[in-house]
Amino acid sequence: MTTTYDEPFGPEYLRPAQAPCPHCPCCSALLCEKGRNSVMQCHGHVADPETVAIVSACPCSAETTRGTHAWRVAQIRVVKHATEQPLPKAAEQVLRALAGAESFEDPTGELRGLRARQYADGHEDMWRITRLGRRYLLALEEPRYSSAVHVNSVDVKTRTAKVVVLGWHMGREVTVLADFLAQATGLDLTNLPGRYLDAKVNLGAADPDDLVLTRIQMPAPVTEDHVAARPLWAAKGGAQ
């Protein structure tokens, strides 16, 4: 016969306290690690509304903080906007005026749209251009070229990939979001390493984090027509 005992006043089990983040006053180190490596940022990894309010402005995962997932997504979004579906000229003129601290008129209310896109911030006579707004203007002007991209490795935990953009540098690795590569090619993350891809890239960037890959795709297969169309020197193995 087995006897059981009720312990209504048993020990209270408490969750161990997590180490605070050394870079912000609002989060634990573990939460900020998750937030940095997620487009949901820190506030997307907590459920309690009160906690969400506390960590919603955490700089460790913000899209204004260089190197975070949210920042990388914002760079891609802005560059694609500038190169594929740019602002109307009236909105661009207002944004350029803000960038140059010039006086301007806004009869068509473009500032509201610029603020919604986070290209401008402020109100009434206190408007200013944001970093994303300046990135948009830069994307309008910087040349973009087609380049082969080799995927060296993928970190599934952080969902990032180390790639080499051959048109930029033959040896330096560039960190990109692995999910963007996977979505563009239809490949699983585990099948990306070792692959060559094609992309449009701002090859004039000095910092690898400033390289923004768009129009990512699998390279076209080499056919007999491509081989037949090669120059004579290429068929012989190189330039003479």
PDB file of C-alpha atoms in Angstrom, residues 72 76-77 79-80 83-84 144-151 161 163-165 174-187 192 195-202 211-220:
ATOM      1  CA  ARG A  72      19.474  44.648 -41.662  1.00  0.00           C
ATOM      2  CA  ILE A  76      16.963  45.977 -47.386  1.00  0.00           C
ATOM      3  CA  ARG A  77      13.495  47.494 -47.219  1.00  0.00           C
ATOM      4  CA  VAL A  79      17.098  50.060 -50.692  1.00  0.00           C
ATOM      5  CA  LYS A  80      14.383  48.025 -52.426  1.00  0.00           C
ATOM      6  CA  THR A  83      15.542  51.117 -56.475  1.00  0.00           C
ATOM      7  CA  GLU A  84      12.280  49.387 -57.313  1.00  0.00           C
ATOM      8  CA  ARG A 144      24.316  48.757 -58.052  1.00  0.00           C
ATOM      9  CA  TYR A 145      25.865  45.913 -59.997  1.00  0.00           C
ATOM     10  CA  SER A 146      25.228  42.239 -60.584  1.00  0.00           C
ATOM     11  CA  SER A 147      27.643  40.047 -58.647  1.00  0.00           C
ATOM     12  CA  ALA A 148      28.140  36.388 -57.900  1.00  0.00           C
ATOM     13  CA  VAL A 149      27.741  35.555 -54.206  1.00  0.00           C
ATOM     14  CA  HIS A 150      29.180  32.435 -52.576  1.00  0.00           C
ATOM     15  CA  VAL A 151      27.551  31.189 -49.377  1.00  0.00           C
ATOM     16  CA  ALA A 161      24.883  33.539 -43.373  1.00  0.00           C
ATOM     17  CA  VAL A 163      28.912  35.044 -47.799  1.00  0.00           C
ATOM     18  CA  VAL A 164      31.591  36.309 -50.145  1.00  0.00           C
ATOM     19  CA  VAL A 165      30.432  38.927 -52.652  1.00  0.00           C
ATOM     20  CA  VAL A 174      29.844  39.530 -45.351  1.00  0.00           C
ATOM     21  CA  THR A 175      27.063  38.782 -42.869  1.00  0.00           C
ATOM     22  CA  VAL A 176      23.566  38.629 -44.376  1.00  0.00           C
ATOM     23  CA  LEU A 177      20.198  37.310 -43.248  1.00  0.00           C
ATOM     24  CA  ALA A 178      19.995  33.659 -44.208  1.00  0.00           C
ATOM     25  CA  ASP A 179      16.205  33.706 -44.448  1.00  0.00           C
ATOM     26  CA  PHE A 180      16.360  36.237 -47.286  1.00  0.00           C
ATOM     27  CA  LEU A 181      18.645  33.930 -49.242  1.00  0.00           C
ATOM     28  CA  ALA A 182      16.395  30.960 -48.563  1.00  0.00           C
ATOM     29  CA  GLN A 183      13.209  32.795 -49.539  1.00  0.00           C
ATOM     30  CA  ALA A 184      14.734  34.097 -52.769  1.00  0.00           C
ATOM     31  CA  THR A 185      16.101  30.734 -53.875  1.00  0.00           C
ATOM     32  CA  GLY A 186      13.601  28.280 -52.428  1.00  0.00           C
ATOM     33  CA  LEU A 187      16.379  26.445 -50.596  1.00  0.00           C
ATOM     34  CA  LEU A 192      22.682  27.123 -48.748  1.00  0.00           C
ATOM     35  CA  ARG A 195      26.015  27.569 -53.255  1.00  0.00           C
ATOM     36  CA  TYR A 196      26.717  30.341 -55.728  1.00  0.00           C
ATOM     37  CA  LEU A 197      23.959  32.934 -56.094  1.00  0.00           C
ATOM     38  CA  ASP A 198      23.462  36.058 -58.162  1.00  0.00           C
ATOM     39  CA  ALA A 199      22.446  39.392 -56.625  1.00  0.00           C
ATOM     40  CA  LYS A 200      22.367  43.123 -57.157  1.00  0.00           C
ATOM     41  CA  VAL A 201      24.843  44.792 -54.797  1.00  0.00           C
ATOM     42  CA  ASN A 202      26.169  48.274 -54.031  1.00  0.00           C
ATOM     43  CA  LEU A 211      26.496  45.922 -48.580  1.00  0.00           C
ATOM     44  CA  VAL A 212      22.819  45.356 -49.350  1.00  0.00           C
ATOM     45  CA  LEU A 213      21.895  42.387 -51.520  1.00  0.00           C
ATOM     46  CA  THR A 214      18.678  42.556 -53.539  1.00  0.00           C
ATOM     47  CA  ARG A 215      17.205  40.571 -56.429  1.00  0.00           C
ATOM     48  CA  ILE A 216      18.867  37.431 -55.134  1.00  0.00           C
ATOM     49  CA  GLN A 217      18.439  34.420 -57.381  1.00  0.00           C
ATOM     50  CA  MET A 218      19.995  31.150 -58.414  1.00  0.00           C
ATOM     51  CA  PRO A 219      22.462  31.599 -61.297  1.00  0.00           C
ATOM     52  CA  ALA A 220      21.264  30.696 -64.751  1.00  0.00           C
TER      53      ALA A 220
END
